[in-house]
PDB file of C-alpha atoms in Angstrom:
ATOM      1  CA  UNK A   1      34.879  40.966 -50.977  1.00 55.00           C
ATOM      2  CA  UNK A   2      32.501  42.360 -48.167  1.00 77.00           C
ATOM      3  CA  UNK A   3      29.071  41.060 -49.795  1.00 94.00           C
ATOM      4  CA  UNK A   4      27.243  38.130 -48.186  1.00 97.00           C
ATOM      5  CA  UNK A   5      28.740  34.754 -48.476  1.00 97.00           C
ATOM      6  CA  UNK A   6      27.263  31.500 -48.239  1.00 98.00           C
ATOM      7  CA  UNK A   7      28.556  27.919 -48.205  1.00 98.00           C
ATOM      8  CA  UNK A   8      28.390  25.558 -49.758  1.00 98.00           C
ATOM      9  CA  UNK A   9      27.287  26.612 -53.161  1.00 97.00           C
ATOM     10  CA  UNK A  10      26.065  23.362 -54.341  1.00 98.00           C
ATOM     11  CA  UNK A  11      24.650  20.018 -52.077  1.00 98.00           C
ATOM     12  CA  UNK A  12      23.200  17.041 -53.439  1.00 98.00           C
ATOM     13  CA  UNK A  13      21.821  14.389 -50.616  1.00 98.00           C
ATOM     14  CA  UNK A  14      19.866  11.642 -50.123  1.00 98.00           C
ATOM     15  CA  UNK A  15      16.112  11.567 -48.739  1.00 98.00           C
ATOM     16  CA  UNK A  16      16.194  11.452 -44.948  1.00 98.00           C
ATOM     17  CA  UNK A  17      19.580  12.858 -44.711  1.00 98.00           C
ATOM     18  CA  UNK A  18      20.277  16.432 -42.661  1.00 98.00           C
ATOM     19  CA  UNK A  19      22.014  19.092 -44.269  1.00 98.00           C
ATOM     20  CA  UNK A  20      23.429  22.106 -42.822  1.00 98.00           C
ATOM     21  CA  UNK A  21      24.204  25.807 -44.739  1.00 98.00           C
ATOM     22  CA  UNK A  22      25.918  28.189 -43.591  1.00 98.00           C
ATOM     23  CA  UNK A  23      25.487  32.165 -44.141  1.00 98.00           C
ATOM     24  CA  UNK A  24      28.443  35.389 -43.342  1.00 97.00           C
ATOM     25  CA  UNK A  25      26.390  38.501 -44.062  1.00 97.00           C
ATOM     26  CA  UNK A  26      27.602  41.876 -44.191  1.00 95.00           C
ATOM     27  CA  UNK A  27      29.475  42.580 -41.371  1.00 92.00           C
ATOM     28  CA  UNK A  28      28.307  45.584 -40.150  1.00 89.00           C
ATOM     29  CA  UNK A  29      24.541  44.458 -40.611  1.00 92.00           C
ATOM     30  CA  UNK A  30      22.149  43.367 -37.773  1.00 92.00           C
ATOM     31  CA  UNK A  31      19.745  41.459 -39.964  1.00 94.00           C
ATOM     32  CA  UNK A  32      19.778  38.363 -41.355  1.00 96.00           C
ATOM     33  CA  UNK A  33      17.149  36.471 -43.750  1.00 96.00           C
ATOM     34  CA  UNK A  34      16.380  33.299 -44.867  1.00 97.00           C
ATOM     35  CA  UNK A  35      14.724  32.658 -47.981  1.00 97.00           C
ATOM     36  CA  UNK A  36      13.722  29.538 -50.077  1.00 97.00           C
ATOM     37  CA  UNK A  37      13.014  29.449 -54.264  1.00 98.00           C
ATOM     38  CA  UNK A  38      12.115  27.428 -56.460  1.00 97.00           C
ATOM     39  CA  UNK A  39      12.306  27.259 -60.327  1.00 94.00           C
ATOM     40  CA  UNK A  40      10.016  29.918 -62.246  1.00 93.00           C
ATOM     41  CA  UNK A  41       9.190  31.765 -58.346  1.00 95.00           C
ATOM     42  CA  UNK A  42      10.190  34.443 -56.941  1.00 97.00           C
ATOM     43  CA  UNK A  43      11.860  33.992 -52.892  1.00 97.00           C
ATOM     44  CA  UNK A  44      10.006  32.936 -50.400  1.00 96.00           C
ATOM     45  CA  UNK A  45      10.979  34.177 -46.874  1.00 95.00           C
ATOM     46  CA  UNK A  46      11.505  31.703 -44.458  1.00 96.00           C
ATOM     47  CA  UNK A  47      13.010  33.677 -41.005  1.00 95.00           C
ATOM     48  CA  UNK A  48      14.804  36.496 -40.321  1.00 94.00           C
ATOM     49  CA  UNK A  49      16.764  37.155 -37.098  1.00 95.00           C
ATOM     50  CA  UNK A  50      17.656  40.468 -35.679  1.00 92.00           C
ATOM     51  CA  UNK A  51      21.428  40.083 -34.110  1.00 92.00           C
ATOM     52  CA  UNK A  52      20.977  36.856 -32.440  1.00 93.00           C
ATOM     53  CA  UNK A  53      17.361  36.451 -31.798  1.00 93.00           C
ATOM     54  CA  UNK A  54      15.091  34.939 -34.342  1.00 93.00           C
ATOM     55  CA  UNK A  55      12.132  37.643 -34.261  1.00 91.00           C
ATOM     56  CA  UNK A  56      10.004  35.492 -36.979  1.00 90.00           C
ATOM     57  CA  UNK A  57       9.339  32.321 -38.742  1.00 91.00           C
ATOM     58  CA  UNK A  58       7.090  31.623 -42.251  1.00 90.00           C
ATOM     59  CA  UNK A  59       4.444  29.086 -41.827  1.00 87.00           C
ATOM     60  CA  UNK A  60       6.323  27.547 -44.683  1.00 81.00           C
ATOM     61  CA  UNK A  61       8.653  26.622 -42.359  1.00 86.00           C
ATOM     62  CA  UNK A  62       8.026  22.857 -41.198  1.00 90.00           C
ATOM     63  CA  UNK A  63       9.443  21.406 -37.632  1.00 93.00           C
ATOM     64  CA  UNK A  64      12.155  19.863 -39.712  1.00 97.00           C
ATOM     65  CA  UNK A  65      13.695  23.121 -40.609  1.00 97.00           C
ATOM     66  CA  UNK A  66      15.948  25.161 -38.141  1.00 96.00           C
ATOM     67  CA  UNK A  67      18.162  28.652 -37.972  1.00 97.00           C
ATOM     68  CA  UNK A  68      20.759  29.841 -35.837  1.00 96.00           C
ATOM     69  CA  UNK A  69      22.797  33.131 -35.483  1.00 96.00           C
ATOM     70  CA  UNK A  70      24.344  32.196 -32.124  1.00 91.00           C
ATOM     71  CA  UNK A  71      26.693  35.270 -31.677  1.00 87.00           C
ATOM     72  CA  UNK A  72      24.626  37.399 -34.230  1.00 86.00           C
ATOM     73  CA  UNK A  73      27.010  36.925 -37.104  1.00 91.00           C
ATOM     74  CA  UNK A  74      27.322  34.341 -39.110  1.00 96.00           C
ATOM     75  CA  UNK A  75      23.656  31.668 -39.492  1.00 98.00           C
ATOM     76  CA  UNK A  76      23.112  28.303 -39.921  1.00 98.00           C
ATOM     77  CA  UNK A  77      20.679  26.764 -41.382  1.00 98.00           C
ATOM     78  CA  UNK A  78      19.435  23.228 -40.835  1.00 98.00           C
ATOM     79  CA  UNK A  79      17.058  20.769 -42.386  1.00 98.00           C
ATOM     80  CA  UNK A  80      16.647  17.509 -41.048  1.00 98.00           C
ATOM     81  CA  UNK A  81      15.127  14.265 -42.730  1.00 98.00           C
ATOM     82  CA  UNK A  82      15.600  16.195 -45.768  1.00 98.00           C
ATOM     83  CA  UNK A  83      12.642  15.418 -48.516  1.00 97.00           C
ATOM     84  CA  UNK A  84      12.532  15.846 -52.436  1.00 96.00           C
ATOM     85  CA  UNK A  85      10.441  18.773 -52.021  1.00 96.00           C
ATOM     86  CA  UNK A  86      12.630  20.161 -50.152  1.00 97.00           C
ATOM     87  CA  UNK A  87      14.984  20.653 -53.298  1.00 98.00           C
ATOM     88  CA  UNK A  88      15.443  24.928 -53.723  1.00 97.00           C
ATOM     89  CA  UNK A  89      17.650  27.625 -54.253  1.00 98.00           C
ATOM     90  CA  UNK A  90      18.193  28.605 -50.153  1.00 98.00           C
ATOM     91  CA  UNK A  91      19.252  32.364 -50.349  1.00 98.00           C
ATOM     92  CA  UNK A  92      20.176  34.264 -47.198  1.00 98.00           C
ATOM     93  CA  UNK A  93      20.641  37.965 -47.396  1.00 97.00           C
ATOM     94  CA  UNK A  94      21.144  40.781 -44.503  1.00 95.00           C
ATOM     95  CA  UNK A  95      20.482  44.486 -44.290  1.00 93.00           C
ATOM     96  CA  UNK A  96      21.449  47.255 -41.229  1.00 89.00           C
ATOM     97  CA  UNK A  97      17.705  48.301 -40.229  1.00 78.00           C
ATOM     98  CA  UNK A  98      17.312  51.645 -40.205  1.00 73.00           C
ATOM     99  CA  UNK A  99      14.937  54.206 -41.172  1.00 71.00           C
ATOM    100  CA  UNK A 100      11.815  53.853 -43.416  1.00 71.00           C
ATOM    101  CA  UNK A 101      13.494  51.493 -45.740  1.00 77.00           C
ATOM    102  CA  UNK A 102      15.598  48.197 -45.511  1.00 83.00           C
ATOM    103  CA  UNK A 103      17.674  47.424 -48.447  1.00 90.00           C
ATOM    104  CA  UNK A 104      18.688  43.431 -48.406  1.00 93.00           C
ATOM    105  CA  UNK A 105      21.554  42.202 -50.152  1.00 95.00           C
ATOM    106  CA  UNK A 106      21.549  38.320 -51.061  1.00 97.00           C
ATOM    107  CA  UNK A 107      24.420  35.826 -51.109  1.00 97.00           C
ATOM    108  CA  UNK A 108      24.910  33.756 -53.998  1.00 97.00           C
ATOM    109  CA  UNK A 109      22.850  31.013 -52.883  1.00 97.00           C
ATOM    110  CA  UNK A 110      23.173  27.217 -51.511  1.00 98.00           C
ATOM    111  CA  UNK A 111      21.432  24.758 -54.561  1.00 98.00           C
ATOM    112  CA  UNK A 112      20.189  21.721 -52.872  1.00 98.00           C
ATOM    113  CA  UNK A 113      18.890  18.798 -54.647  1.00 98.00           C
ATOM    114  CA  UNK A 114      17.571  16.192 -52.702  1.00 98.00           C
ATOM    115  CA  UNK A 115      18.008  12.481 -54.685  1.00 97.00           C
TER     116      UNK A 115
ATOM    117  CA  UNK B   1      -2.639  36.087 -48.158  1.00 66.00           C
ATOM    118  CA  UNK B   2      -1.087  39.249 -49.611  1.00 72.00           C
ATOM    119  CA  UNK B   3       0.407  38.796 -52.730  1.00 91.00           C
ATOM    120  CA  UNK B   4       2.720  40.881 -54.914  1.00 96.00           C
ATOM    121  CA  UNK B   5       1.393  40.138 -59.143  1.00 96.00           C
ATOM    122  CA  UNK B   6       3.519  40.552 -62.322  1.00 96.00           C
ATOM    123  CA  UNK B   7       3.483  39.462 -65.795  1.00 92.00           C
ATOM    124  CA  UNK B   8       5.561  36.357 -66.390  1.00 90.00           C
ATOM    125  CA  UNK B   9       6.475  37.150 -69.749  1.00 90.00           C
ATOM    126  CA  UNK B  10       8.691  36.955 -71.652  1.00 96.00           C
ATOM    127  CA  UNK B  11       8.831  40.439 -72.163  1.00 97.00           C
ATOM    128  CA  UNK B  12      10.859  41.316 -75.686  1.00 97.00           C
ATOM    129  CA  UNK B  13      12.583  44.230 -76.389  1.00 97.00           C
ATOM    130  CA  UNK B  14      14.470  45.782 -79.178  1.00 98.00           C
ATOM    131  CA  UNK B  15      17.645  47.103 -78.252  1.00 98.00           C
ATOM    132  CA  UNK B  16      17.398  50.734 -77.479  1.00 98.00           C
ATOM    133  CA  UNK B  17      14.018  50.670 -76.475  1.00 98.00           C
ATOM    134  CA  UNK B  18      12.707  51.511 -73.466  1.00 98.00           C
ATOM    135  CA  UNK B  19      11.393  48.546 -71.147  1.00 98.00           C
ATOM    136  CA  UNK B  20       8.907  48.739 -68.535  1.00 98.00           C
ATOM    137  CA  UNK B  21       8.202  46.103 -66.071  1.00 98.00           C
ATOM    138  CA  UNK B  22       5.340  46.021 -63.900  1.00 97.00           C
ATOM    139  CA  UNK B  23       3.657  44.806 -60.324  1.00 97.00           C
ATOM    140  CA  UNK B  24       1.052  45.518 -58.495  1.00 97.00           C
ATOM    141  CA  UNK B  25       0.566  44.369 -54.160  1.00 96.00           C
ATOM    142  CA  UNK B  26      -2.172  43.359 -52.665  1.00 94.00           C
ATOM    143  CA  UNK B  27      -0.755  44.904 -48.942  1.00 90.00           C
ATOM    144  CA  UNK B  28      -1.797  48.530 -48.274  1.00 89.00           C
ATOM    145  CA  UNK B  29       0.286  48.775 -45.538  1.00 87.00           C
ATOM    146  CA  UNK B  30       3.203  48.113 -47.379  1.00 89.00           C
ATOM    147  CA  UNK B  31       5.745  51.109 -47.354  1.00 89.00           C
ATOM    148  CA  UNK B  32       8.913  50.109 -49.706  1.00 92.00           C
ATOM    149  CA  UNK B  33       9.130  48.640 -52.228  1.00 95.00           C
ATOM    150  CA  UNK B  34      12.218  47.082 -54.509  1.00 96.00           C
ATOM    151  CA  UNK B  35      13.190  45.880 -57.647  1.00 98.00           C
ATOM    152  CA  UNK B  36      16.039  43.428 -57.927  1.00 97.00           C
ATOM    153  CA  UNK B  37      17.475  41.778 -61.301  1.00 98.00           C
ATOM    154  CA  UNK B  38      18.380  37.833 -61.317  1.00 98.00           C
ATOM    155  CA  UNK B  39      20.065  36.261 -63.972  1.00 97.00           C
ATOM    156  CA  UNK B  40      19.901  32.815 -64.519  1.00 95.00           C
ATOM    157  CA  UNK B  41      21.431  30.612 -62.144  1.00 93.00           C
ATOM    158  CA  UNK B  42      22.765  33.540 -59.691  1.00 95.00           C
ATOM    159  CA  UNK B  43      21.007  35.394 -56.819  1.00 96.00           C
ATOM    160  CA  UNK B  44      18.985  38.372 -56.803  1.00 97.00           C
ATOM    161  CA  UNK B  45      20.812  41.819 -56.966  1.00 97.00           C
ATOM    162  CA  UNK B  46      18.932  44.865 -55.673  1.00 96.00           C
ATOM    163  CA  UNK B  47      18.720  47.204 -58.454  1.00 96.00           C
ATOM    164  CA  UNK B  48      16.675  50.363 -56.363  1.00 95.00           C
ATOM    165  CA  UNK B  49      13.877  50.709 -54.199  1.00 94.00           C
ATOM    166  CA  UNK B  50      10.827  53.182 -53.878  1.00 95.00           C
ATOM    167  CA  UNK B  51       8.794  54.792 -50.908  1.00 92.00           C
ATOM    168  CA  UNK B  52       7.427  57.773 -51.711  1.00 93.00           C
ATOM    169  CA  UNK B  53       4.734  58.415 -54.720  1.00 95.00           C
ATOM    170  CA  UNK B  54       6.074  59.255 -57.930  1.00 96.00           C
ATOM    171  CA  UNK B  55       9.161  58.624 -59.869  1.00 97.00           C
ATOM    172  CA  UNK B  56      12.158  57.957 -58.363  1.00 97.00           C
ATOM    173  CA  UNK B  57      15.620  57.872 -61.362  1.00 97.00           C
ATOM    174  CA  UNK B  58      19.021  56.118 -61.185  1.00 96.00           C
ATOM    175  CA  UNK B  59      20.852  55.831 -64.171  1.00 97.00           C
ATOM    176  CA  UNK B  60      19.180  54.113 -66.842  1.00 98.00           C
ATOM    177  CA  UNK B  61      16.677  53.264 -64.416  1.00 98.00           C
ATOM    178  CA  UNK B  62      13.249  54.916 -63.032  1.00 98.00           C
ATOM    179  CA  UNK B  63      11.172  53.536 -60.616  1.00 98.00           C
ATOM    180  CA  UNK B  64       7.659  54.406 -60.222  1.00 98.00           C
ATOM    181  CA  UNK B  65       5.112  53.911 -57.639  1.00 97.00           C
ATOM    182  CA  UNK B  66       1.226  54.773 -57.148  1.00 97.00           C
ATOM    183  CA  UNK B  67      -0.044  53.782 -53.527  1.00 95.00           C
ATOM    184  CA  UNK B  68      -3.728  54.550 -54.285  1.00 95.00           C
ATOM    185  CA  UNK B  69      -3.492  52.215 -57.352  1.00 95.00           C
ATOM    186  CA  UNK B  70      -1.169  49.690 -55.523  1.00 96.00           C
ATOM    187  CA  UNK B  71       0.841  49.644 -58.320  1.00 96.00           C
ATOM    188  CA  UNK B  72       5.122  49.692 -58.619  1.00 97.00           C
ATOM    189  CA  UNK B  73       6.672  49.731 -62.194  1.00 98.00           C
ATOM    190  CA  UNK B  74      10.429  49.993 -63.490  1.00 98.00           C
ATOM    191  CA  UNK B  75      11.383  51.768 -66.546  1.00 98.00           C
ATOM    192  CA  UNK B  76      14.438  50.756 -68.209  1.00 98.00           C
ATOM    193  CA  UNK B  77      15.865  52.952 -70.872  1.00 98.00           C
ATOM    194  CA  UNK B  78      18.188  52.495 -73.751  1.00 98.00           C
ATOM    195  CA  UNK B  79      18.339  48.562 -72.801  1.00 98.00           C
ATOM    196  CA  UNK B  80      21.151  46.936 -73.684  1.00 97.00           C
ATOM    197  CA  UNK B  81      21.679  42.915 -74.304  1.00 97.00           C
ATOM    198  CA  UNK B  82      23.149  42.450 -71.113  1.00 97.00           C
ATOM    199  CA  UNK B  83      19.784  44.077 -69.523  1.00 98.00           C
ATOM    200  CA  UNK B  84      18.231  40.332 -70.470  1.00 98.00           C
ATOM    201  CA  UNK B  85      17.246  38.731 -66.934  1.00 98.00           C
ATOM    202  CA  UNK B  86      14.218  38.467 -64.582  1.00 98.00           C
ATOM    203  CA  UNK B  87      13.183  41.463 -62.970  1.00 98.00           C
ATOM    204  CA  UNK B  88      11.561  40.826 -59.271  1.00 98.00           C
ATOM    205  CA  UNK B  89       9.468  43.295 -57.380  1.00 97.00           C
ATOM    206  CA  UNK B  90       9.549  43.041 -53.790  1.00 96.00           C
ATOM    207  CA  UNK B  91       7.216  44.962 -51.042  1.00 94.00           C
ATOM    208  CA  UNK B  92       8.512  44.633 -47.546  1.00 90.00           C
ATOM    209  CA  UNK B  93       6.549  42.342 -45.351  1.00 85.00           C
ATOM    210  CA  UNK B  94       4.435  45.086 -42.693  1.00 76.00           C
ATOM    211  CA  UNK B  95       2.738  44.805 -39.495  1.00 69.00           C
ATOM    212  CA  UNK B  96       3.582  43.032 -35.913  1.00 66.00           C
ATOM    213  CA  UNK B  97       7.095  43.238 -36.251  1.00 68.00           C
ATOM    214  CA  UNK B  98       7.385  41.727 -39.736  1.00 75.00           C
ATOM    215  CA  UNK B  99      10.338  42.187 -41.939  1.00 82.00           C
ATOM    216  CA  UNK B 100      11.874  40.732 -44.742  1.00 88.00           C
ATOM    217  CA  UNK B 101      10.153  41.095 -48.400  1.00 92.00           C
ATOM    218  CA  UNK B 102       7.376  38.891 -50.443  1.00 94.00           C
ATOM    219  CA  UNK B 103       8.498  38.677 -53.970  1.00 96.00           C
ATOM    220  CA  UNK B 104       6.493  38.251 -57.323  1.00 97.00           C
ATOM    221  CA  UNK B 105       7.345  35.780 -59.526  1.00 97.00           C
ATOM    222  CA  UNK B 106       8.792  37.931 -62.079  1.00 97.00           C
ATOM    223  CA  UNK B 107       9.372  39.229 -65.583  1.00 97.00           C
ATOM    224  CA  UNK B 108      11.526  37.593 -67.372  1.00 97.00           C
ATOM    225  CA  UNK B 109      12.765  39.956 -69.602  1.00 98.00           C
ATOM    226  CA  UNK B 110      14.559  39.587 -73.376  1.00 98.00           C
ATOM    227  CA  UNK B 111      16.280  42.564 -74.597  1.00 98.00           C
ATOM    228  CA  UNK B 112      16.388  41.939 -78.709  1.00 96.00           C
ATOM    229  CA  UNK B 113      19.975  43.067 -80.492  1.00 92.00           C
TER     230      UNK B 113
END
Protein backbone atom coordinates (compact mmCIF):
# COMPACT_ATOMS: atom_id res chain seq x y z
CA UNK A 1 0.00 0.00 0.00
CA UNK A 2 1.45 3.41 -1.32
CA UNK A 3 -1.29 5.77 0.43
CA UNK A 4 -0.26 7.90 3.42
CA UNK A 5 0.42 6.19 6.63
CA UNK A 6 0.37 7.42 10.00
CA UNK A 7 1.29 6.01 13.42
CA UNK A 8 0.05 5.37 15.88
CA UNK A 9 -3.59 5.04 15.17
CA UNK A 10 -4.83 5.45 18.60
CA UNK A 11 -3.01 7.44 21.91
CA UNK A 12 -4.53 8.00 25.11
CA UNK A 13 -2.25 10.24 27.70
CA UNK A 14 -2.31 12.03 30.59
CA UNK A 15 -2.56 16.01 30.96
CA UNK A 16 0.93 17.49 30.82
CA UNK A 17 2.37 14.60 29.06
CA UNK A 18 4.15 15.05 25.31
CA UNK A 19 3.12 12.99 22.59
CA UNK A 20 4.70 12.50 19.36
CA UNK A 21 2.89 11.26 15.73
CA UNK A 22 4.39 10.33 13.12
CA UNK A 23 3.31 10.76 9.25
CA UNK A 24 4.90 8.62 5.70
CA UNK A 25 3.10 10.40 2.87
CA UNK A 26 3.13 9.47 -0.60
CA UNK A 27 6.38 8.98 -1.67
CA UNK A 28 6.71 10.74 -4.62
CA UNK A 29 4.88 13.90 -3.08
CA UNK A 30 6.61 17.17 -1.94
CA UNK A 31 3.84 18.32 0.35
CA UNK A 32 2.90 17.51 3.51
CA UNK A 33 -0.15 18.79 5.81
CA UNK A 34 -1.15 18.81 9.11
CA UNK A 35 -4.58 18.99 10.12
CA UNK A 36 -6.58 18.83 13.46
CA UNK A 37 -10.66 17.75 13.89
CA UNK A 38 -12.81 17.52 16.13
CA UNK A 39 -16.23 15.74 16.54
CA UNK A 40 -19.17 17.21 14.26
CA UNK A 41 -16.15 19.69 12.25
CA UNK A 42 -14.74 19.54 9.40
CA UNK A 43 -10.34 19.66 9.41
CA UNK A 44 -8.72 22.30 10.49
CA UNK A 45 -5.25 22.95 8.93
CA UNK A 46 -2.59 23.31 11.17
CA UNK A 47 0.96 23.49 8.83
CA UNK A 48 2.02 22.33 5.80
CA UNK A 49 5.67 21.92 4.74
CA UNK A 50 6.99 21.92 1.26
CA UNK A 51 9.98 19.11 1.16
CA UNK A 52 11.64 19.99 4.29
CA UNK A 53 10.80 23.52 5.03
CA UNK A 54 7.73 24.43 6.93
CA UNK A 55 6.33 27.34 4.54
CA UNK A 56 3.22 28.00 7.07
CA UNK A 57 1.67 27.67 10.40
CA UNK A 58 -2.36 28.22 11.56
CA UNK A 59 -2.79 30.63 14.32
CA UNK A 60 -4.47 27.65 15.84
CA UNK A 61 -1.32 26.42 16.37
CA UNK A 62 -0.13 27.22 20.09
CA UNK A 63 3.83 27.30 21.15
CA UNK A 64 3.19 23.88 22.54
CA UNK A 65 2.67 22.33 19.21
CA UNK A 66 5.62 21.43 16.79
CA UNK A 67 6.31 19.73 13.09
CA UNK A 68 9.18 18.32 11.50
CA UNK A 69 9.99 16.84 8.00
CA UNK A 70 13.77 16.75 8.55
CA UNK A 71 14.81 15.01 5.23
CA UNK A 72 11.44 15.98 3.50
CA UNK A 73 9.84 12.60 3.91
CA UNK A 74 8.40 11.31 6.58
CA UNK A 75 6.84 14.31 9.63
CA UNK A 76 6.58 14.40 13.05
CA UNK A 77 4.42 15.91 14.93
CA UNK A 78 4.78 17.03 18.53
CA UNK A 79 2.66 18.38 21.32
CA UNK A 80 4.04 19.09 24.51
CA UNK A 81 2.22 19.56 27.99
CA UNK A 82 -0.54 18.01 26.23
CA UNK A 83 -4.16 19.51 27.48
CA UNK A 84 -7.81 18.03 27.33
CA UNK A 85 -8.58 20.29 24.61
CA UNK A 86 -6.13 19.17 22.88
CA UNK A 87 -8.09 15.76 22.36
CA UNK A 88 -8.73 15.46 18.10
CA UNK A 89 -8.59 13.41 15.23
CA UNK A 90 -4.74 14.68 13.93
CA UNK A 91 -4.87 13.88 10.10
CA UNK A 92 -1.83 14.47 7.92
CA UNK A 93 -2.20 14.21 4.21
CA UNK A 94 0.35 15.14 1.17
CA UNK A 95 -0.10 16.07 -2.45
CA UNK A 96 2.79 16.64 -5.50
CA UNK A 97 2.07 20.53 -6.22
CA UNK A 98 1.60 21.12 -9.50
CA UNK A 99 -0.50 23.05 -11.73
CA UNK A 100 -3.77 24.94 -10.92
CA UNK A 101 -4.96 22.30 -8.59
CA UNK A 102 -3.57 20.26 -5.55
CA UNK A 103 -5.32 17.11 -4.81
CA UNK A 104 -4.46 15.94 -0.95
CA UNK A 105 -4.77 12.53 0.09
CA UNK A 106 -5.20 11.90 4.00
CA UNK A 107 -3.83 9.11 6.19
CA UNK A 108 -6.04 7.33 8.38
CA UNK A 109 -5.59 9.48 11.24
CA UNK A 110 -3.82 9.50 14.88
CA UNK A 111 -7.05 9.66 17.70
CA UNK A 112 -5.71 11.28 20.74
CA UNK A 113 -7.55 11.53 23.89
CA UNK A 114 -6.05 13.36 26.48
CA UNK A 115 -7.29 11.90 30.25
CA UNK B 1 -12.12 34.93 8.51
CA UNK B 2 -13.13 33.13 5.31
CA UNK B 3 -15.32 30.46 5.81
CA UNK B 4 -16.58 27.60 3.65
CA UNK B 5 -20.88 27.01 4.80
CA UNK B 6 -22.95 23.80 4.38
CA UNK B 7 -26.01 22.33 5.69
CA UNK B 8 -25.40 19.98 8.60
CA UNK B 9 -28.16 17.82 7.93
CA UNK B 10 -28.98 15.01 8.03
CA UNK B 11 -29.74 14.91 4.59
CA UNK B 12 -32.21 11.67 3.74
CA UNK B 13 -32.45 10.01 0.71
CA UNK B 14 -34.38 7.25 -0.84
CA UNK B 15 -32.38 4.84 -2.54
CA UNK B 16 -32.15 5.62 -6.17
CA UNK B 17 -32.60 9.10 -5.82
CA UNK B 18 -30.48 11.59 -6.72
CA UNK B 19 -28.60 13.54 -3.79
CA UNK B 20 -27.26 16.89 -3.90
CA UNK B 21 -25.03 18.37 -1.37
CA UNK B 22 -24.21 21.86 -1.14
CA UNK B 23 -21.52 24.78 0.01
CA UNK B 24 -20.98 27.95 -0.55
CA UNK B 25 -17.12 30.10 0.36
CA UNK B 26 -16.76 33.13 1.54
CA UNK B 27 -12.97 33.48 -0.38
CA UNK B 28 -13.15 34.95 -3.92
CA UNK B 29 -9.85 34.20 -4.55
CA UNK B 30 -10.27 30.75 -4.07
CA UNK B 31 -9.52 28.65 -7.31
CA UNK B 32 -10.28 24.73 -6.49
CA UNK B 33 -12.33 23.40 -4.89
CA UNK B 34 -13.00 19.55 -3.51
CA UNK B 35 -15.34 17.29 -2.21
CA UNK B 36 -14.19 14.42 -0.05
CA UNK B 37 -16.51 11.62 1.66
CA UNK B 38 -15.75 10.52 5.48
CA UNK B 39 -17.32 7.79 7.04
CA UNK B 40 -17.54 7.49 10.52
CA UNK B 41 -14.54 6.93 12.39
CA UNK B 42 -12.06 6.92 9.19
CA UNK B 43 -10.35 9.83 7.34
CA UNK B 44 -11.46 11.87 4.59
CA UNK B 45 -11.22 10.37 0.99
CA UNK B 46 -11.12 12.82 -1.92
CA UNK B 47 -13.97 12.02 -4.04
CA UNK B 48 -13.22 14.95 -7.10
CA UNK B 49 -12.42 18.41 -7.30
CA UNK B 50 -13.61 21.48 -9.46
CA UNK B 51 -11.90 24.66 -11.05
CA UNK B 52 -13.48 25.77 -13.81
CA UNK B 53 -17.37 27.02 -13.98
CA UNK B 54 -19.83 24.54 -14.74
CA UNK B 55 -20.28 20.89 -14.30
CA UNK B 56 -17.63 18.74 -14.05
CA UNK B 57 -18.95 14.35 -14.12
CA UNK B 58 -17.23 11.22 -12.74
CA UNK B 59 -19.18 8.31 -12.45
CA UNK B 60 -22.11 8.61 -10.40
CA UNK B 61 -20.83 11.83 -9.46
CA UNK B 62 -21.13 15.62 -10.83
CA UNK B 63 -19.63 18.41 -9.41
CA UNK B 64 -20.78 21.83 -9.94
CA UNK B 65 -19.41 25.17 -9.35
CA UNK B 66 -20.63 28.96 -9.84
CA UNK B 67 -17.75 31.54 -8.96
CA UNK B 68 -20.01 34.63 -9.30
CA UNK B 69 -22.46 33.00 -6.81
CA UNK B 70 -19.60 31.47 -4.66
CA UNK B 71 -21.33 28.49 -4.64
CA UNK B 72 -19.87 24.48 -5.10
CA UNK B 73 -22.50 21.60 -5.07
CA UNK B 74 -22.18 17.67 -5.63
CA UNK B 75 -24.75 15.66 -7.29
CA UNK B 76 -24.93 12.13 -6.49
CA UNK B 77 -26.99 9.88 -8.64
CA UNK B 78 -28.62 6.56 -8.24
CA UNK B 79 -27.30 6.55 -4.41
CA UNK B 80 -26.80 3.52 -3.03
CA UNK B 81 -26.74 2.52 0.95
CA UNK B 82 -23.20 2.46 1.05
CA UNK B 83 -23.28 6.29 -0.32
CA UNK B 84 -24.39 7.06 3.62
CA UNK B 85 -21.41 9.30 5.07
CA UNK B 86 -20.47 13.00 5.49
CA UNK B 87 -19.73 14.81 2.52
CA UNK B 88 -16.96 17.76 3.08
CA UNK B 89 -16.34 20.61 0.72
CA UNK B 90 -13.01 22.00 0.73
CA UNK B 91 -11.66 25.38 -1.12
CA UNK B 92 -7.92 25.62 -1.15
CA UNK B 93 -6.49 28.15 1.18
CA UNK B 94 -5.21 31.35 -1.50
CA UNK B 95 -2.96 34.20 -1.26
CA UNK B 96 0.82 34.78 0.18
CA UNK B 97 1.91 31.47 -0.36
CA UNK B 98 -0.98 29.67 1.33
CA UNK B 99 -1.84 26.11 0.72
CA UNK B 100 -3.62 23.46 2.19
CA UNK B 101 -7.67 23.54 2.24
CA UNK B 102 -10.43 25.07 4.85
CA UNK B 103 -13.16 22.59 5.18
CA UNK B 104 -16.97 23.00 6.03
CA UNK B 105 -18.38 21.15 8.54
CA UNK B 106 -20.33 18.93 6.42
CA UNK B 107 -23.42 17.05 5.30
CA UNK B 108 -24.00 14.24 6.82
CA UNK B 109 -25.77 12.36 4.49
CA UNK B 110 -28.44 9.15 4.92
CA UNK B 111 -29.15 7.28 1.87
CA UNK B 112 -32.78 5.44 2.75
CA UNK B 113 -33.07 1.53 1.38
Amino acid sequence: DTGVSQDPRHKITKRGQNVTFRCDPISEHNRLYWYRQTLGQGPEFLTYFQNEAQLEKSRLLSDRFSAERPKGSFSTLEIQRTEQGDSAMYLCASSLAHGLVTEAFFGQGTRLTVV
Amino acid sequence: QKEVEQNSGPLSVPEGAIASLNCTYSDRGSQSFFWYRQYSGKSPELIMFIYSNGDKEDGRFTAQLNKASQYVSLLIRDSQPSDSATYLCAVNRSGGGADGLTFGKGTHLIIQP
